[in-house]
Coordinates of C-alpha atoms and ligand atoms in Angstrom, one line a residue:
M184 CA 210.3 8.5 87.7
E185 CA 209.2 4.9 88.2
K186 CA 210.0 4.9 92.4
E187 CA 207.4 8.0 92.6
M188 CA 205.0 5.7 90.7
S189 CA 204.2 3.1 93.1
P190 CA 202.8 2.9 96.0
P191 CA 204.1 3.2 98.8
L192 CA 205.5 0.3 100.9
H193 CA 202.8 -0.1 103.6
I194 CA 200.3 0.2 100.5
R195 CA 201.9 -2.7 99.3
I196 CA 202.6 -4.3 102.0
F197 CA 198.9 -4.3 102.5
I198 CA 198.0 -5.3 99.6
A199 CA 200.3 -8.0 99.3
L200 CA 198.4 -8.4 103.2
V201 CA 195.5 -9.5 101.1
M202 CA 196.2 -11.9 98.2
A203 CA 197.9 -13.9 100.7
V204 CA 195.1 -14.0 102.6
I205 CA 192.8 -14.8 98.7
A206 CA 196.3 -16.8 98.2
G207 CA 196.4 -19.0 101.6
L208 CA 192.6 -19.5 101.3
L209 CA 192.2 -21.0 97.2
I210 CA 195.7 -22.3 97.3
R211 CA 197.1 -25.0 99.9
E212 CA 199.1 -27.8 98.0
P213 CA 201.1 -29.3 99.7
A214 CA 204.5 -27.9 97.1
V215 CA 202.9 -24.0 97.1
V216 CA 202.8 -23.6 100.8
R217 CA 206.5 -25.4 101.0
F218 CA 207.4 -22.2 98.6
Y219 CA 205.4 -19.3 100.3
D220 CA 207.0 -20.7 103.8
F221 CA 210.7 -20.7 101.1
V222 CA 209.5 -17.1 100.3
G223 CA 209.1 -16.3 103.7
S224 CA 211.6 -17.2 105.2
L225 CA 213.9 -15.5 102.7
F226 CA 212.6 -12.7 103.8
L227 CA 213.2 -13.4 107.1
N228 CA 216.6 -14.0 106.9
A229 CA 217.6 -10.9 105.1
L230 CA 215.9 -9.2 108.2
K231 CA 218.0 -11.3 109.9
M232 CA 221.5 -10.8 108.2
L233 CA 221.3 -6.9 109.5
I234 CA 221.3 -7.1 112.6
I235 CA 224.5 -7.2 114.1
P236 CA 225.9 -4.4 112.1
L237 CA 222.9 -2.3 112.2
I238 CA 223.4 -2.5 115.6
V239 CA 225.8 -1.8 116.2
S240 CA 226.8 0.7 114.2
S241 CA 224.0 2.4 115.4
I242 CA 224.9 2.8 119.0
I243 CA 227.6 3.5 118.2
S244 CA 227.2 6.6 116.0
G245 CA 224.7 7.0 118.6
I246 CA 227.1 6.9 121.4
M247 CA 229.9 9.0 119.4
G248 CA 228.0 11.5 118.3
L249 CA 227.3 13.1 122.1
P250 CA 228.7 16.2 122.3
T251 CA 231.8 16.3 124.8
T252 CA 231.8 19.9 126.7
A253 CA 231.9 20.2 130.4
S254 CA 228.4 22.4 130.4
I255 CA 226.4 19.9 128.5
K256 CA 228.2 16.8 129.8
G257 CA 225.9 16.9 133.1
L258 CA 222.6 17.9 130.3
S259 CA 223.9 14.2 128.9
I260 CA 224.2 12.3 132.2
R261 CA 220.2 13.8 132.9
T262 CA 219.2 13.2 129.8
V263 CA 220.0 9.4 129.4
A264 CA 218.6 9.3 132.7
Y265 CA 215.5 9.8 131.2
Y266 CA 215.8 8.0 128.6
F267 CA 216.1 4.8 130.8
I268 CA 212.7 6.2 133.1
T269 CA 210.6 6.8 130.6
T270 CA 211.6 3.8 128.2
L271 CA 211.7 1.6 131.0
S272 CA 208.1 3.0 132.4
A273 CA 207.1 2.1 129.2
T274 CA 208.4 -1.9 129.3
V275 CA 206.5 -2.0 132.6
V276 CA 203.3 -0.5 131.0
G277 CA 203.5 -2.9 127.7
L278 CA 204.3 -6.0 130.2
M279 CA 201.2 -4.9 132.9
A280 CA 198.9 -4.8 129.5
V281 CA 200.4 -8.1 128.1
N282 CA 199.6 -9.9 131.4
L283 CA 196.0 -8.9 131.8
V284 CA 194.4 -9.0 128.3
K285 CA 196.2 -12.2 127.1
P286 CA 196.1 -11.8 123.2
G287 CA 198.0 -15.4 122.6
I288 CA 195.3 -16.6 124.2
V289 CA 191.7 -17.5 122.0
N290 CA 188.4 -19.0 124.4
G291 CA 191.6 -20.1 126.9
V292 CA 193.3 -22.3 124.7
P293 CA 196.8 -20.7 123.1
A294 CA 196.9 -19.7 120.0
Q295 CA 199.8 -21.2 118.8
E296 CA 197.3 -23.5 116.3
I297 CA 195.5 -20.8 115.1
L298 CA 198.8 -18.9 114.3
G299 CA 200.4 -21.8 112.2
L300 CA 203.3 -21.9 114.7
H301 CA 205.7 -24.9 115.1
A302 CA 207.1 -24.5 118.5
D303 CA 206.7 -27.8 121.1
G304 CA 205.6 -25.9 124.0
A305 CA 206.1 -28.2 126.4
A306 CA 209.8 -29.1 125.6
L307 CA 210.7 -25.0 125.4
Q308 CA 209.1 -24.4 128.8
N309 CA 210.6 -27.3 130.6
D310 CA 213.7 -25.6 128.9
L311 CA 212.4 -22.6 130.3
S312 CA 212.0 -23.7 133.7
S313 CA 215.1 -25.0 134.6
R314 CA 216.6 -22.7 134.2
G315 CA 217.2 -21.1 137.6
I316 CA 217.7 -17.7 139.0
S317 CA 221.4 -18.6 138.4
D318 CA 221.0 -18.5 134.7
M319 CA 219.6 -15.3 134.3
V320 CA 222.6 -14.8 136.3
E321 CA 224.2 -16.6 133.4
I322 CA 223.0 -13.5 131.6
F323 CA 224.8 -10.2 132.9
H324 CA 227.6 -13.0 132.3
R325 CA 227.1 -13.1 129.2
M326 CA 227.0 -9.5 128.8
V327 CA 231.0 -9.4 129.1
P328 CA 231.4 -12.1 126.6
P329 CA 235.2 -13.2 126.6
N330 CA 235.0 -13.6 122.7
I331 CA 233.0 -10.4 121.0
V332 CA 233.5 -12.3 117.2
E333 CA 231.5 -15.7 119.1
A334 CA 229.3 -13.4 120.8
A335 CA 228.4 -11.9 117.6
A336 CA 228.1 -15.3 115.4
Q337 CA 226.2 -16.6 118.4
N338 CA 223.7 -13.8 117.6
Q339 CA 224.5 -13.2 121.4
L340 CA 223.0 -9.6 121.6
L341 CA 223.3 -8.8 125.0
G342 CA 227.5 -9.1 125.4
V343 CA 227.6 -6.9 122.0
I344 CA 225.8 -4.3 122.6
F345 CA 227.0 -3.9 126.0
F346 CA 230.2 -3.9 123.4
A347 CA 229.3 -1.4 121.2
L348 CA 228.4 1.0 124.2
L349 CA 231.9 0.9 125.7
F350 CA 233.1 0.7 122.5
G351 CA 231.2 3.6 121.4
G352 CA 231.7 5.2 125.0
S353 CA 236.0 5.2 124.9
A354 CA 236.2 6.0 122.1
I355 CA 234.4 10.1 123.0
G356 CA 237.6 10.5 124.6
L357 CA 240.1 10.3 121.7
P358 CA 241.7 13.1 120.9
Q359 CA 240.3 15.4 118.1
H360 CA 241.2 13.8 114.8
H361 CA 241.2 10.0 115.7
R362 CA 237.7 10.4 117.3
Q363 CA 236.4 12.5 113.8
R364 CA 238.2 9.8 111.7
L365 CA 236.2 7.6 113.5
F366 CA 232.8 8.7 113.3
S367 CA 232.7 9.2 110.2
L368 CA 233.3 6.0 109.0
V369 CA 230.4 4.7 112.1
E370 CA 228.8 7.1 110.6
A371 CA 229.2 6.1 107.4
V372 CA 228.8 2.9 107.7
F373 CA 225.0 3.2 109.8
Q374 CA 223.8 5.1 106.8
T375 CA 225.0 2.5 104.8
M376 CA 222.7 -0.3 107.1
M377 CA 220.1 1.8 107.1
R378 CA 220.0 1.9 103.6
M379 CA 219.8 -1.4 103.2
T380 CA 217.2 -2.0 105.4
G381 CA 215.3 -0.1 103.2
L382 CA 216.5 -2.3 100.6
V383 CA 215.3 -5.9 102.5
L384 CA 212.1 -4.4 104.2
H385 CA 211.2 -3.0 100.0
F386 CA 210.9 -7.1 99.4
A387 CA 208.5 -6.9 102.9
P388 CA 205.4 -7.3 100.5
I389 CA 206.8 -10.2 98.8
G390 CA 208.3 -11.4 102.4
V391 CA 204.5 -10.7 104.4
F392 CA 203.2 -12.2 101.2
G393 CA 205.3 -16.0 102.0
L394 CA 204.3 -15.5 105.4
V395 CA 201.1 -15.2 105.8
A396 CA 199.9 -17.3 102.6
K397 CA 201.8 -20.1 104.5
V398 CA 199.9 -19.6 107.9
V399 CA 196.4 -18.9 105.7
A400 CA 196.8 -22.5 104.0
E401 CA 197.9 -24.0 107.8
T402 CA 195.4 -22.5 109.6
G403 CA 191.9 -20.6 107.3
L404 CA 191.1 -17.1 109.4
A405 CA 191.1 -17.3 112.1
A406 CA 194.7 -16.5 112.6
F407 CA 193.2 -12.9 112.6
M408 CA 191.3 -13.0 115.5
P409 CA 194.6 -13.2 118.6
L410 CA 196.4 -11.1 116.4
L411 CA 193.4 -8.2 116.9
T412 CA 193.5 -8.9 120.1
F413 CA 197.7 -8.2 120.1
F414 CA 196.4 -4.9 117.9
F415 CA 194.7 -3.8 120.5
T416 CA 196.5 -4.4 122.8
V417 CA 199.8 -2.1 121.8
L418 CA 197.4 0.1 120.7
G419 CA 196.1 0.8 124.5
A420 CA 199.3 0.3 126.2
L421 CA 200.9 2.7 124.0
A422 CA 198.2 5.4 124.8
L423 CA 198.4 4.5 128.3
H424 CA 202.1 5.9 127.9
I425 CA 201.6 8.5 126.1
F426 CA 198.5 10.0 127.5
L427 CA 199.2 8.9 131.3
V428 CA 202.7 8.5 132.5
L429 CA 204.7 10.4 130.3
P430 CA 201.9 13.7 130.8
F431 CA 202.5 13.7 134.7
L432 CA 206.4 13.6 133.6
L433 CA 205.8 16.9 132.3
L434 CA 203.5 18.2 134.9
L435 CA 206.0 16.8 137.6
N436 CA 209.4 19.3 136.0
G437 CA 206.1 21.8 135.9
I438 CA 205.2 21.6 132.2
N439 CA 201.5 21.7 130.8
P440 CA 201.1 19.0 128.8
V441 CA 198.2 19.7 126.8
N442 CA 200.2 22.6 125.9
H443 CA 203.0 20.8 125.1
F444 CA 200.4 18.3 122.7
R445 CA 199.5 21.9 121.1
N446 CA 203.5 22.9 120.1
M447 CA 204.5 19.2 119.0
F448 CA 201.2 18.3 117.2
P449 CA 203.2 18.1 113.7
A450 CA 205.5 16.4 114.5
L451 CA 203.5 13.7 116.2
L452 CA 201.7 13.5 112.6
T453 CA 204.5 13.8 110.8
A454 CA 205.4 10.6 113.1
F455 CA 202.0 8.8 112.1
S456 CA 202.9 9.3 108.3
T457 CA 206.0 8.3 107.9
A458 CA 206.3 5.5 110.6
S459 CA 210.6 7.1 110.9
S460 CA 211.9 8.8 114.4
S461 CA 214.5 9.7 112.0
A462 CA 212.5 11.0 108.8
T463 CA 210.5 13.4 111.7
L464 CA 213.9 14.2 113.3
P465 CA 213.7 17.9 111.7
V466 CA 209.9 18.2 112.4
T467 CA 210.7 17.3 116.2
M468 CA 213.8 20.1 116.7
D469 CA 211.7 22.5 114.9
C470 CA 208.4 22.8 116.9
L471 CA 210.7 21.9 120.0
R472 CA 212.6 25.6 118.9
K473 CA 209.9 27.8 117.9
R474 CA 206.6 26.0 119.2
A475 CA 207.7 24.8 123.2
G476 CA 210.3 27.7 123.1
V477 CA 213.3 24.6 124.3
S478 CA 216.8 25.7 123.6
N479 CA 218.8 25.5 120.8
Q480 CA 221.6 23.9 122.3
V481 CA 218.6 20.9 124.2
S482 CA 217.3 20.0 121.4
S483 CA 220.0 19.8 119.5
F484 CA 221.2 17.3 121.3
V485 CA 218.7 15.3 123.1
V486 CA 216.3 14.9 119.5
P487 CA 218.8 13.5 117.8
M488 CA 220.4 11.5 120.7
G489 CA 217.1 10.6 121.1
A490 CA 215.9 9.1 118.1
T491 CA 218.1 6.5 117.8
L492 CA 218.3 5.1 121.1
N493 CA 215.2 6.4 122.9
M494 CA 212.1 4.2 122.0
D495 CA 209.4 4.2 124.9
G496 CA 207.2 2.5 122.3
T497 CA 209.4 0.3 120.9
A498 CA 210.6 -0.9 123.9
L499 CA 206.9 -1.7 125.1
Y500 CA 205.1 -2.6 121.2
E501 CA 208.9 -5.9 121.3
C502 CA 207.6 -6.9 124.9
V503 CA 204.0 -6.8 124.2
A504 CA 204.7 -8.3 120.8
V505 CA 207.2 -11.7 122.1
M506 CA 204.5 -12.2 125.4
F507 CA 201.8 -12.5 123.1
I508 CA 204.3 -15.2 121.3
A509 CA 205.0 -16.8 124.4
Q510 CA 201.0 -16.9 125.6
A511 CA 200.9 -18.7 122.2
C512 CA 203.4 -20.7 122.3
S513 CA 201.6 -22.0 125.9
V514 CA 204.9 -20.9 127.9
D515 CA 204.6 -19.2 131.2
L516 CA 207.2 -16.2 131.5
S517 CA 208.4 -15.9 134.7
W518 CA 208.5 -12.4 137.1
T519 CA 212.5 -13.6 136.4
Q520 CA 212.5 -14.1 133.0
Q521 CA 209.9 -10.8 132.6
F522 CA 212.6 -9.1 133.9
F523 CA 215.2 -10.5 131.6
L524 CA 212.1 -9.7 128.8
V525 CA 212.3 -5.8 130.4
L526 CA 215.6 -5.4 130.5
V527 CA 216.8 -7.3 126.5
A528 CA 213.8 -4.8 124.9
L529 CA 215.3 -2.2 127.5
L530 CA 218.7 -2.7 125.1
T531 CA 217.5 -3.3 122.2
S532 CA 215.3 -0.4 121.6
I533 CA 218.8 1.3 121.8
G534 CA 220.1 -0.1 118.7
V535 CA 216.6 -0.1 117.0
A536 CA 217.2 2.6 114.1
G537 CA 214.4 5.3 113.6
V538 CA 212.8 3.7 110.5
P539 CA 209.8 1.8 109.7
S540 CA 209.3 -1.7 111.3
A541 CA 213.1 -1.4 112.8
S542 CA 212.0 -3.0 115.5
L543 CA 211.2 -6.7 114.3
V544 CA 215.0 -7.3 114.2
A545 CA 215.1 -6.6 118.0
I546 CA 211.7 -8.2 117.8
V547 CA 213.4 -11.8 116.4
I548 CA 216.6 -10.8 118.4
I549 CA 214.9 -11.8 122.0
L550 CA 212.4 -14.5 120.1
N551 CA 215.7 -16.7 119.5
A552 CA 216.9 -15.8 122.9
L553 CA 213.9 -17.5 124.1
G554 CA 213.7 -20.2 122.1
L555 CA 210.8 -18.9 121.2
P556 CA 209.5 -19.3 117.0
D557 CA 211.1 -16.5 115.3
E558 CA 208.4 -17.3 112.1
A559 CA 205.8 -15.2 113.9
V560 CA 207.8 -12.7 112.9
G561 CA 205.3 -13.5 110.0
P562 CA 201.7 -12.8 111.3
I563 CA 203.2 -10.0 113.3
L564 CA 203.8 -8.3 110.0
A565 CA 200.8 -7.8 109.7
V566 CA 199.2 -5.6 111.7
D567 CA 202.8 -4.1 111.8
R568 CA 202.5 -1.2 110.1
L569 CA 199.6 0.7 111.3
L570 CA 201.6 0.1 115.1
D571 CA 204.4 0.8 114.2
M572 CA 202.8 4.4 112.8
C573 CA 201.6 4.6 117.0
R574 CA 204.8 3.9 118.4
T575 CA 206.7 5.8 116.6
S576 CA 205.0 8.6 117.4
V577 CA 205.2 7.7 121.4
N578 CA 208.9 7.9 120.5
I579 CA 208.7 10.6 119.4
F580 CA 206.5 12.4 122.4
S581 CA 209.2 11.5 124.8
D582 CA 212.2 12.9 123.0
S583 CA 210.6 16.1 123.3
C584 CA 208.7 15.1 126.7
C585 CA 212.8 14.4 127.6
A586 CA 213.8 18.4 125.7
A587 CA 211.0 20.0 127.2
I588 CA 211.7 18.5 130.5
V589 CA 215.7 18.8 131.0
D590 CA 215.8 22.2 129.3
R591 CA 213.3 23.5 132.1
S592 CA 215.6 21.9 134.6
R593 CA 218.7 24.2 133.5
G594 CA 216.1 26.9 134.3
I595 CA 215.1 28.5 130.7
E596 CA 211.6 30.0 130.8
L597 CA 209.7 28.0 128.3
T598 CA 208.3 30.9 126.6
R599 CA 205.5 29.6 125.1
Y600 CA 203.8 28.0 127.7
E601 CA 201.3 30.5 128.6
Ligands
LIG1991 N1 209.4 3.3 113.1 C1 210.5 3.3 115.1 C2 211.4 4.4 114.9 O1 211.2 4.9 114.2 C3 210.6 2.0 115.2 C4 210.4 0.5 115.3 O2 210.1 0.5 116.0 O3 210.4 0.1 114.0 O4 210.9 4.6 115.0

């Protein structure tokens, strides 16, 4: 009862944000700033604690949930190919936008100080540029870690994700009774991790308060200028993807994008207001079946799978956020390094759960992998909710396009398209 009375999380985060700005401006004594820092880093630690079990269980249960009958196997391949193409194009759109706008640079100066980030840009740059192409090859090498426990302990996510993909893929071939048992176990672990994520996010207002108050205490209100540019860069890139790239794919497959938007409108609104692909799932299925006329067979496996595996908006967001922090820390990522970023964003977006703010976890992973300061998640959190609502709508819309395209490719008439 008490829970229902309290305002929703994003409102509480917003209130915390306003309080953090006020506190940061008024109380700047070193001891208090240390307290802000303590609270903020506690929240960051809690987020990091979730990473491995959340990602592993999400991937394995996603893969094991795939249907195995021969006719659907063909569909699965087409679906996964679609996921890959759209997520890849989303990351490219994001990269183009962030390279063009450069939100991390304010009046020609990297925004590191304004954002209160503590990183030695020159040392980072040196470290990164001393990594040649062989180090990029090394990244692929690390995808197959000799010791999976060690890889997990060192947060080498690529290896862990690759292992989870292989594990899930191999488990599909198990005899029915074993597969069923393993699937229920992994699914239960995944659901538990989602609850834990919810619990941690419950404390997000306190975390945001600590992280933002610290930045404001150290740098004043200037931090909001680059954040605003970052906000509009993400928004513009998401708009480009949902209004140009995805409709183009629909057109290529003979589907009228305007009608498709109209059919999916309730799902888009739900995604926007909940910021959760998983919570929107029933509405997406309903719109696809009843309004877009997509067959049950296609929608019932494309959409649940897409809700965790296919996240165009999330991958785009990860790329822009990481580039933003890199720019702010005067770290110039070469094209090869940006290619690496795309690859990691692609892979981590697969592991991101369909719940609000889930991509923060992935952003922490990538920042750590590149040696960039992960405290940067703090300022980003300040503008995260609105962007989350938008990227979740993009995630959902991409899933629905995939279902319509795959359905059409099976020669099924989409009856509702006049
Ligand atoms: N909220 C997103 C979703 O549910 C995930 C994220 O990007 O945080 O699709």
